[in-house]
mmCIF file of C-alpha atoms in Angstrom:
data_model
loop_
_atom_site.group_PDB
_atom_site.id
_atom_site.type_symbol
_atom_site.label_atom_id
_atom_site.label_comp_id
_atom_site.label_asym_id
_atom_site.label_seq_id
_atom_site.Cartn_x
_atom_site.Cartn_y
_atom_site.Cartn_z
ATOM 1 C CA UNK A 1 -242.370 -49.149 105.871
ATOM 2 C CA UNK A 2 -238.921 -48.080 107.522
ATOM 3 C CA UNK A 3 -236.909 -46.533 105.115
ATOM 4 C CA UNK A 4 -233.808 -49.401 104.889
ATOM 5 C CA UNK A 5 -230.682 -47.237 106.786
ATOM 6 C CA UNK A 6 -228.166 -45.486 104.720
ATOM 7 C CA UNK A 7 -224.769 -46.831 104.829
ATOM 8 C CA UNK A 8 -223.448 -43.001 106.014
ATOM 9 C CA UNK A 9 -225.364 -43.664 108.922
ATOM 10 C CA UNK A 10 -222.588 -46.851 110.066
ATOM 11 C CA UNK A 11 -220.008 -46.726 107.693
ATOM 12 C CA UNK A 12 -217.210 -43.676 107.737
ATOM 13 C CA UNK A 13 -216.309 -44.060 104.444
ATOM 14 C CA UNK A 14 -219.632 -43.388 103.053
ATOM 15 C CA UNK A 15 -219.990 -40.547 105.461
ATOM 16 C CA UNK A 16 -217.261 -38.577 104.387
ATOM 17 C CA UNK A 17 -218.512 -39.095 100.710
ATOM 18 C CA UNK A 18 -222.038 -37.326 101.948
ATOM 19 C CA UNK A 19 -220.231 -34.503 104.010
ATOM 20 C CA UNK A 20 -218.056 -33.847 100.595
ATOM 21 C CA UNK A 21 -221.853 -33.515 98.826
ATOM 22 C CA UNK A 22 -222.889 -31.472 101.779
ATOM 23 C CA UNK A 23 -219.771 -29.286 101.792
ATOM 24 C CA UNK A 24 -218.754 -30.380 105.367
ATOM 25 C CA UNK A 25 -214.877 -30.244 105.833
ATOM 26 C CA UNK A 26 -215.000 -32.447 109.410
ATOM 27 C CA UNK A 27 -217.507 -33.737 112.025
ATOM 28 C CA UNK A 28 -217.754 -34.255 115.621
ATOM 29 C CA UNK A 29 -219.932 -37.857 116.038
ATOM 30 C CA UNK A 30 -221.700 -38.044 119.388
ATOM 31 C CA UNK A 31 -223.941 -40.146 120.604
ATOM 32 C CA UNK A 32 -227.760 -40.967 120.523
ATOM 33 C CA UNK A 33 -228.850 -43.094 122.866
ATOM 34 C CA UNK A 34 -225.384 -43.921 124.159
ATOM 35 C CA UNK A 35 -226.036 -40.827 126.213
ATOM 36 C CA UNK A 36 -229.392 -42.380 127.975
ATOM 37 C CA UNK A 37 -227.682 -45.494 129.507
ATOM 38 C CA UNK A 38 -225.738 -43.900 132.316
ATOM 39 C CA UNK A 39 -229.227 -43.134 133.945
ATOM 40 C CA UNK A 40 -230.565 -46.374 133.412
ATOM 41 C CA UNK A 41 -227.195 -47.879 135.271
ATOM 42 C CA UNK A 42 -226.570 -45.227 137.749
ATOM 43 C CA UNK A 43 -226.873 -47.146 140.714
ATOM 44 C CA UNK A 44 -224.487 -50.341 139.448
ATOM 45 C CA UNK A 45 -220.933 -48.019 138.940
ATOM 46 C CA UNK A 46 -219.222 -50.918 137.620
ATOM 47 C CA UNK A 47 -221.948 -51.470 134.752
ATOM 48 C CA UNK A 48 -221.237 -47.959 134.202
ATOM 49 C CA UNK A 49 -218.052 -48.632 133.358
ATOM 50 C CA UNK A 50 -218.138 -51.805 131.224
ATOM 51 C CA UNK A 51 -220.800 -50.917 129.056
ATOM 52 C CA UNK A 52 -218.968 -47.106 127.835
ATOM 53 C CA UNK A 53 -215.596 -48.983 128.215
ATOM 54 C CA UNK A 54 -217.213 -51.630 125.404
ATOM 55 C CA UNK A 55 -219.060 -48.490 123.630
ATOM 56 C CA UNK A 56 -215.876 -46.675 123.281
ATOM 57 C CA UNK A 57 -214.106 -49.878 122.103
ATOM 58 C CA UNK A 58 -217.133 -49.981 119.143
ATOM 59 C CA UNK A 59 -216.796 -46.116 118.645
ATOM 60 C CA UNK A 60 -212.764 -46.439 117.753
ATOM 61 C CA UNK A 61 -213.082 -49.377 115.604
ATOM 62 C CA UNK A 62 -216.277 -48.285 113.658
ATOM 63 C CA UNK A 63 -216.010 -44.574 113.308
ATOM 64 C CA UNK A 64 -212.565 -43.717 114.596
ATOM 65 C CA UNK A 65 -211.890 -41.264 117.572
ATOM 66 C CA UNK A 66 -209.927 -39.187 114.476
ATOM 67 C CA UNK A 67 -210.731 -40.634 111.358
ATOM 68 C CA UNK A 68 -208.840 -39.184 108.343
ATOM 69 C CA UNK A 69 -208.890 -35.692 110.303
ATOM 70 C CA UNK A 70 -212.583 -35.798 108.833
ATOM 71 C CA UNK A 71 -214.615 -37.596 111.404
ATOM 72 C CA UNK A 72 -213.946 -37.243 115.159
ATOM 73 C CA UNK A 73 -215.449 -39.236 117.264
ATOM 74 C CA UNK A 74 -216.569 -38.612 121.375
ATOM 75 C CA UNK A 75 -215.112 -41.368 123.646
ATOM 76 C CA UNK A 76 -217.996 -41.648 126.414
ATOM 77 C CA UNK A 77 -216.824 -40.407 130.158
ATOM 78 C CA UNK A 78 -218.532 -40.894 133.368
ATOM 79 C CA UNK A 79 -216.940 -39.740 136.186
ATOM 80 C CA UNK A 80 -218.706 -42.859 138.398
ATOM 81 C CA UNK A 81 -215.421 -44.009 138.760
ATOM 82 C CA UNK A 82 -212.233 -42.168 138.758
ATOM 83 C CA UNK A 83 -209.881 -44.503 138.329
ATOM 84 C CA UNK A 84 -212.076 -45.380 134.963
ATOM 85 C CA UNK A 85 -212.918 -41.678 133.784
ATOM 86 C CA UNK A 86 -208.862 -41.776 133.929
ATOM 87 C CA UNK A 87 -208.356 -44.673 132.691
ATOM 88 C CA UNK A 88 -210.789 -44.070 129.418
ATOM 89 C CA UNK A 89 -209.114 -40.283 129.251
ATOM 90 C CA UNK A 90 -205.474 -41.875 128.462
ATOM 91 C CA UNK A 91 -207.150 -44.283 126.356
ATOM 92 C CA UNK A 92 -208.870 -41.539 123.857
ATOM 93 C CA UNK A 93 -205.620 -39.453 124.239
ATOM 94 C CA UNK A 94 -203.328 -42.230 122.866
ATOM 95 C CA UNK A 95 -206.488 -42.774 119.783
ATOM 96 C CA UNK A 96 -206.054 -39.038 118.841
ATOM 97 C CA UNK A 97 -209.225 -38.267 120.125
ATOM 98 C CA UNK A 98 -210.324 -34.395 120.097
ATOM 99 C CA UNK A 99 -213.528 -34.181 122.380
ATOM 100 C CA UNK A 100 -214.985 -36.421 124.729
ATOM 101 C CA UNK A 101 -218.256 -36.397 125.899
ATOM 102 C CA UNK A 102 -220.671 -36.501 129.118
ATOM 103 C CA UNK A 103 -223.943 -36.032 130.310
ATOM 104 C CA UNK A 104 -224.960 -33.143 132.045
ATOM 105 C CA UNK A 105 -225.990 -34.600 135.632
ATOM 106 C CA UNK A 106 -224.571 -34.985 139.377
ATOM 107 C CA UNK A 107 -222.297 -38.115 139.615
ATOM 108 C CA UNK A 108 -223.434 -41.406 141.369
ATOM 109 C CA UNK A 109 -220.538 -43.030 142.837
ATOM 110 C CA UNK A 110 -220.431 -46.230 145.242
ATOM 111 C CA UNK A 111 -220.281 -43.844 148.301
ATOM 112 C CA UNK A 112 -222.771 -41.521 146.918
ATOM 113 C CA UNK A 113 -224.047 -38.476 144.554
ATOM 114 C CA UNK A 114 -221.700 -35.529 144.236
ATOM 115 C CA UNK A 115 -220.919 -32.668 142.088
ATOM 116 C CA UNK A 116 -218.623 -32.787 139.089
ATOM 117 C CA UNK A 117 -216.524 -30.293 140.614
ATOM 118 C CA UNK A 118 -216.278 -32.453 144.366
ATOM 119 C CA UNK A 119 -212.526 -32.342 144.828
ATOM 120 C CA UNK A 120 -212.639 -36.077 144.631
ATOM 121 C CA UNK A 121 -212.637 -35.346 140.771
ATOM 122 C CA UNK A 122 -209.752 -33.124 140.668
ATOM 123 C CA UNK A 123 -207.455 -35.650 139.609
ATOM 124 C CA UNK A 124 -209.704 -36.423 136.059
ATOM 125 C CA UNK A 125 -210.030 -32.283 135.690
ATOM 126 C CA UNK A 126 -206.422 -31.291 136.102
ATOM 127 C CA UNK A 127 -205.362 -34.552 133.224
ATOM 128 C CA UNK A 128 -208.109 -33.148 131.341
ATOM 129 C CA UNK A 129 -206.803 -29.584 131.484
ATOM 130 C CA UNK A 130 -202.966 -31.094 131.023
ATOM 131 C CA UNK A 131 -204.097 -32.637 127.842
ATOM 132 C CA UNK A 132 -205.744 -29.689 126.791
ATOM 133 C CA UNK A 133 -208.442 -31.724 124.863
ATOM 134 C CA UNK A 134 -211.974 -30.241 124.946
ATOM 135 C CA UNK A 135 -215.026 -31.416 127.013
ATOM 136 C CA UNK A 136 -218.635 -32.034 125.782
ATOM 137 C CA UNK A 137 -221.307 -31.885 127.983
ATOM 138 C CA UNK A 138 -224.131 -33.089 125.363
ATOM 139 C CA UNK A 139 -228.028 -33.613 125.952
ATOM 140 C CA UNK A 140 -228.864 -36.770 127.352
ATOM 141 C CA UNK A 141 -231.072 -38.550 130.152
ATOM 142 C CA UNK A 142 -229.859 -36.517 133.040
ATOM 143 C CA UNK A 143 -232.556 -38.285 135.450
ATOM 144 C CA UNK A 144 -234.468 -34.740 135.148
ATOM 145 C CA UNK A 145 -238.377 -35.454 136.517
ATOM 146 C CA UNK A 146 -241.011 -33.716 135.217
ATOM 147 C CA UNK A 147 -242.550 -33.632 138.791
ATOM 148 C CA UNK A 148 -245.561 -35.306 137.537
ATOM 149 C CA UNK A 149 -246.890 -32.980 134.807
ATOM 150 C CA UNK A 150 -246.262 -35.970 132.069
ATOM 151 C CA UNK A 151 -244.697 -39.230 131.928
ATOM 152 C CA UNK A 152 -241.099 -39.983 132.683
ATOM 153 C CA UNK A 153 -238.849 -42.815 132.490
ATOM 154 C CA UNK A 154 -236.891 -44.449 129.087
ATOM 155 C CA UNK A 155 -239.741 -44.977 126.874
ATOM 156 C CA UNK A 156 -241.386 -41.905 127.607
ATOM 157 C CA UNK A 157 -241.319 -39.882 124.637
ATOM 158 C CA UNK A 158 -239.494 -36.414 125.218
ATOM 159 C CA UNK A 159 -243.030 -34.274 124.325
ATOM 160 C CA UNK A 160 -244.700 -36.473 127.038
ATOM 161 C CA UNK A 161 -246.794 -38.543 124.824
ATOM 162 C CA UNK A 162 -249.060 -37.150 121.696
ATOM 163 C CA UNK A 163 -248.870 -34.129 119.880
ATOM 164 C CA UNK A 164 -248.609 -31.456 122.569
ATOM 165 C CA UNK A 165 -246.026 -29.281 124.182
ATOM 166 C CA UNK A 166 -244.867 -30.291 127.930
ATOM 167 C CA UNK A 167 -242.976 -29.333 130.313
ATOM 168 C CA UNK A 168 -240.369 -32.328 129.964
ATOM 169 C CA UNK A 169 -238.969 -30.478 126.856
ATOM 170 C CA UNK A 170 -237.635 -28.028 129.177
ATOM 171 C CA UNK A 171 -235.628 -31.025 131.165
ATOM 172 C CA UNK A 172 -232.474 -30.478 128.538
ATOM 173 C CA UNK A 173 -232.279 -26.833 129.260
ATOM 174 C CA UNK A 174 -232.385 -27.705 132.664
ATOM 175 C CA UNK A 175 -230.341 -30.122 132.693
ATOM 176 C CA UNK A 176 -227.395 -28.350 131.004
ATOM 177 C CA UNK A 177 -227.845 -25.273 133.279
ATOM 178 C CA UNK A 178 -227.380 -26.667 136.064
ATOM 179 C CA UNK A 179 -224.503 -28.676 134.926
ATOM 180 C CA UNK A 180 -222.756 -25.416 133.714
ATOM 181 C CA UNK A 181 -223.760 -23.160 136.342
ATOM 182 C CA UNK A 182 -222.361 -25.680 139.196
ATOM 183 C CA UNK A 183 -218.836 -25.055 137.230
ATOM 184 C CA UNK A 184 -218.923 -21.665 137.588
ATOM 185 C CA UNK A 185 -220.517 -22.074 141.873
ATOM 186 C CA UNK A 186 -217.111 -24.484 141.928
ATOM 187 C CA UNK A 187 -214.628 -22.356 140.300
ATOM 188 C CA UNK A 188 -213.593 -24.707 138.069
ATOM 189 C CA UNK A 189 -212.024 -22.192 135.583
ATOM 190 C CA UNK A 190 -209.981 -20.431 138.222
ATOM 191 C CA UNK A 191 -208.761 -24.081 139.419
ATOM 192 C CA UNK A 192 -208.343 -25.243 136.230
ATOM 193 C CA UNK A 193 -207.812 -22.696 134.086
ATOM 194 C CA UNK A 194 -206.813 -24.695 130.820
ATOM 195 C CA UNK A 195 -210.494 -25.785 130.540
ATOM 196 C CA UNK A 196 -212.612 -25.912 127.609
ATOM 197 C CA UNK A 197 -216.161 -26.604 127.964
ATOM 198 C CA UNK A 198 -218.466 -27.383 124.804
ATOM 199 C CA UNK A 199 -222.448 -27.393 125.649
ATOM 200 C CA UNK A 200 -223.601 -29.460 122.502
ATOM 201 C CA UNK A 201 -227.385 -29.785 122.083
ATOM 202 C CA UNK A 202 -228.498 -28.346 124.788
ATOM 203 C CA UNK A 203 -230.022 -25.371 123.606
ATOM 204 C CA UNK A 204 -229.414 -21.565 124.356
ATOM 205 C CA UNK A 205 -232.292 -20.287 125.953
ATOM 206 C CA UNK A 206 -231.216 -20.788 130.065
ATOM 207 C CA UNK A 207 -227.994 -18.374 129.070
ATOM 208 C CA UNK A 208 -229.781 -14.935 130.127
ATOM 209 C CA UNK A 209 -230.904 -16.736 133.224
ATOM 210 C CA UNK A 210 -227.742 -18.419 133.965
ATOM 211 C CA UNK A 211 -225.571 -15.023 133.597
ATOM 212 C CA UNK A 212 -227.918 -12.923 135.991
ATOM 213 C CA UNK A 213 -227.448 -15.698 138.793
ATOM 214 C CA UNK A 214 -223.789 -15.965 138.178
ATOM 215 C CA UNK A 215 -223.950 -11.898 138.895
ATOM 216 C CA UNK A 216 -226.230 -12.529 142.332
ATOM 217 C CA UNK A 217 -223.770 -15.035 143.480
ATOM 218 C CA UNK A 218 -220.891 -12.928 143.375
ATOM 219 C CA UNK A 219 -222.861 -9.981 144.601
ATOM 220 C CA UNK A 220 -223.978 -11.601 147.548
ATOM 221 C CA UNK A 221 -220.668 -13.614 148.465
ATOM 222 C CA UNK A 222 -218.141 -10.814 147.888
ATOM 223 C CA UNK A 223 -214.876 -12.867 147.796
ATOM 224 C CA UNK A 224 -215.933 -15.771 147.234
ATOM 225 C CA UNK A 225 -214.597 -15.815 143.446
ATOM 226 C CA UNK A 226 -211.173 -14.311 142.332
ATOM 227 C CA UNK A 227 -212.336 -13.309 139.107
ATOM 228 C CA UNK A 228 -215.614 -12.426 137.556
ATOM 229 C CA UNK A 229 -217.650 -15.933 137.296
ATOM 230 C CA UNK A 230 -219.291 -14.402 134.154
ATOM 231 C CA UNK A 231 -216.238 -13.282 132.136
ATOM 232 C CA UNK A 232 -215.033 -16.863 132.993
ATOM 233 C CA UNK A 233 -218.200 -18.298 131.995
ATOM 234 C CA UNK A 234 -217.669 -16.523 128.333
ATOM 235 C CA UNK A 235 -213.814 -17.602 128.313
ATOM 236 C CA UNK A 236 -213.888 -21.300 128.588
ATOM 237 C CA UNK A 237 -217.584 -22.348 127.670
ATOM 238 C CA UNK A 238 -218.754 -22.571 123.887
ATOM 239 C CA UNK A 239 -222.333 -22.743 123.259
ATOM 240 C CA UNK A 240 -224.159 -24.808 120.057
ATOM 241 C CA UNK A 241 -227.497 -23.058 120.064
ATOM 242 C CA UNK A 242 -230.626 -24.873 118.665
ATOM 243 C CA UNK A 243 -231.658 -23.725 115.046
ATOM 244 C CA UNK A 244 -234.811 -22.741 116.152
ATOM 245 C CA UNK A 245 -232.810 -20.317 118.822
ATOM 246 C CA UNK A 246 -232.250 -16.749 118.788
ATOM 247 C CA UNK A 247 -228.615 -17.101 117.339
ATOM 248 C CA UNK A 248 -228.315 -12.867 117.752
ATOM 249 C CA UNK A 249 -228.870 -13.217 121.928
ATOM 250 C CA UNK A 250 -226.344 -16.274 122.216
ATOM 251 C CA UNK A 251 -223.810 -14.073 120.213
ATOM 252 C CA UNK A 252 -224.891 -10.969 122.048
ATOM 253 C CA UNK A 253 -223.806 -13.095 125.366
ATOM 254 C CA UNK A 254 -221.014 -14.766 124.470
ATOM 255 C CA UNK A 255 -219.524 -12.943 121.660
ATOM 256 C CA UNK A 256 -218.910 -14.622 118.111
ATOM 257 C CA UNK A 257 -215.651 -16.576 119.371
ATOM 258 C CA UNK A 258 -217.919 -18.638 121.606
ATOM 259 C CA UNK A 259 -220.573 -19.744 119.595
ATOM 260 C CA UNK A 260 -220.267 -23.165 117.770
ATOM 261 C CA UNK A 261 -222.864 -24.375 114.961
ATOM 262 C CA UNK A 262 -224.008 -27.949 115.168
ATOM 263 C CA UNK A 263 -226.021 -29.127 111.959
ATOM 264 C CA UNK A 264 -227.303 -32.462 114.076
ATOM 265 C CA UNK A 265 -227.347 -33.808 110.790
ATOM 266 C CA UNK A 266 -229.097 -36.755 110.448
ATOM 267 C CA UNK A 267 -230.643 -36.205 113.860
ATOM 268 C CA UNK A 268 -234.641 -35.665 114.192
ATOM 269 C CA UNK A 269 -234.227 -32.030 115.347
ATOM 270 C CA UNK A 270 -231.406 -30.681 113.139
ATOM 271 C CA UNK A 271 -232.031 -29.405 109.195
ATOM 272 C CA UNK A 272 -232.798 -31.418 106.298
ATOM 273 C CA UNK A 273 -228.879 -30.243 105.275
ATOM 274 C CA UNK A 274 -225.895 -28.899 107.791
ATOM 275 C CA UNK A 275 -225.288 -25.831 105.459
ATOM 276 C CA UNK A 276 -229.045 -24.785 106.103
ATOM 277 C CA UNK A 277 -228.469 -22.987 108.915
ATOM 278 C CA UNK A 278 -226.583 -20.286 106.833
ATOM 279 C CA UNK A 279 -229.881 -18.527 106.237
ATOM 280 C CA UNK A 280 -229.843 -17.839 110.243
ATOM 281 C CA UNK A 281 -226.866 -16.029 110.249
ATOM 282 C CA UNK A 282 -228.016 -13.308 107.201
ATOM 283 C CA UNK A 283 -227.070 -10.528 108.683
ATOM 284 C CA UNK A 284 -223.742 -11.215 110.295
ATOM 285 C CA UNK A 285 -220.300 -9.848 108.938
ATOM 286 C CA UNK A 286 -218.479 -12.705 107.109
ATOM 287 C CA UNK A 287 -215.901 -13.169 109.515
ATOM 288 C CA UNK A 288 -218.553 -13.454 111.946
ATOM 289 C CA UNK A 289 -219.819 -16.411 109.933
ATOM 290 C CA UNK A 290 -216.583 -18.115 109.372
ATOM 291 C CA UNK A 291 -216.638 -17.792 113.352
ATOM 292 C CA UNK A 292 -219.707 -19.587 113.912
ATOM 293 C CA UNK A 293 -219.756 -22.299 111.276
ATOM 294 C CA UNK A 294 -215.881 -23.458 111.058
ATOM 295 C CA UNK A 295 -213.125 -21.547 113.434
ATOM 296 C CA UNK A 296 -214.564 -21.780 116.362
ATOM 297 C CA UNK A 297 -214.994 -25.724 116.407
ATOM 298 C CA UNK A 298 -211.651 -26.158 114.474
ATOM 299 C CA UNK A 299 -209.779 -24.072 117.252
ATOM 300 C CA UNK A 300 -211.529 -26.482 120.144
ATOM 301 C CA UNK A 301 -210.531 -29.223 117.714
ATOM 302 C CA UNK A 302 -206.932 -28.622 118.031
ATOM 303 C CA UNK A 303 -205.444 -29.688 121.515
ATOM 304 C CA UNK A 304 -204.373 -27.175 124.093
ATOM 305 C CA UNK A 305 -201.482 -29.021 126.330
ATOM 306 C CA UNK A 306 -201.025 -26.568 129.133
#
């Protein structure tokens, strides 16, 4: 039998009661499968639009893009549409929201696929930067194939069916490395250099990767970047590692300021409690920890105007 759903799963009240238990001063609240339905859509722009329009109606008047400064909620954004993604921006500004959120994935637009960093999508970037509120690029269905090594598509689970590692686990990692490499290629930070980026669970383990081809790329296009596309890289992108990650390497990378915990509490693949994931960081000076498991997020909390 299901187990009947708790009523800190829907209700914020209750939730802040269980984060007071749990010793949890605030929460960011993103999506679960509100991050799968842009895929399913992609090729209708203007479903896009009303169905996160309506979910980001729901979100504000169930959970509250800033709830009593204890729960903060992710308006949805797809960039399908500019005119919407600029339209939905203004509309979590005026709530008081502190994140947003999007998948990691190329844009499908009536005249085509593109980049996130086209030019076409300047005018969403430079509000986004003038607001100085912080962007989530969170796991999702990114329209990632497997290339036939296990099944794909909506109801596919993400092992690939059964009890046995595949290759589709890896489509999140790829997913989000991509997505935050293609910043970098498009010198977003150096356009826009008010930026914050948030990769929120997405895992760690493409970082090593992504910072040796961010060193080839401006090794073999001398000029081509004004500044160092790695020390940009570690500037304006925060990383929320997996628990089963090697925390150590992602702080080795990125330094302490840049790391951001993420309990994914009640999720499936986060800890049975948020405050858990203190045994991973044994080892770490304290102010290191107060780095990783509060200041970080509460800094990308607060809005940066430029």
């Amino acid at each position: 039998d299901r187990e009947p759903i708790p009523a800190a799963y829907r209700d914020h009240d209750a939730r802040i009661a269980v984060m007071d238990e749990q010793g949890v001063d605030s929460v960011w609240l993103f999506p679960t499968l509100g991050v799968l339905y842009e895929e399913l859509l992609k090729e209708d722009p203007q479903a896009v639009t009303w169905v996160f329009r309506a979910f980001n109606q729901w979100l504000e008047e169930d959970w509250g893009c800033n709830y009593k400064s204890r729960i903060f909620a992710a308006p949805y954004i797809s960039l399908c549409d500019l005119d919407f993604a600029i339209s939905e921006l203004e509309w979590a500004l005026e709530r008081d929201a502190r994140v947003i959120v999007m998948r990691p994935a190329a844009v499908w637009t009536r005249d085509g696929t593109y980049a996130p960093t086209d030019e076409r999508f300047d005018p969403f970037w430079a509000r986004v930067a003038e607001a100085g509120i912080t962007t989530v690029v969170h796991a999702g269905d990114s329209g990632y194939s497997s290339q036939g090594y296990t099944r794909d598509g909506f109801g596919a689970s993400f092992d690939g069916g059964g009890w046995a590692p595949s290759v589709k686990t890896f489509n999140i990692e790829r997913a989000a490395y991509d997505w935050l490499i293609t910043m970098s290629f498009g010198r977003m930070y150096e356009r826009f250099p008010n930026l914050r980026i948030a990769s929120v669970e997405n895992g760690s383990g493409f970082l090593s990767d992504l910072f040796r081809k961010l060193k080839q790329s401006a090794d073999k296009m001398p000029g081509y970047y004004a500044e160092d596309p790695a020390a940009l890289f570690q500037e304006h992108v925060w990383i929320n590692p997996f628990w089963e990650d090697d925390v150590r390497e992602v702080v080795h990378l990125m330094g302490p300021e840049r790391v951001i915990f993420g309990s994914d509490w009640p999720h499936i693949e986060g800890m049975p409690q948020p405050l858990d994931y203190l045994g991973e960081l044994d080892g770490f000076e304290p102010a290191e920890v107060r780095r990783i498991m509060n200041e970080n997020t509460r800094e990308l909390n607060q809005r940066r105007p430029a």
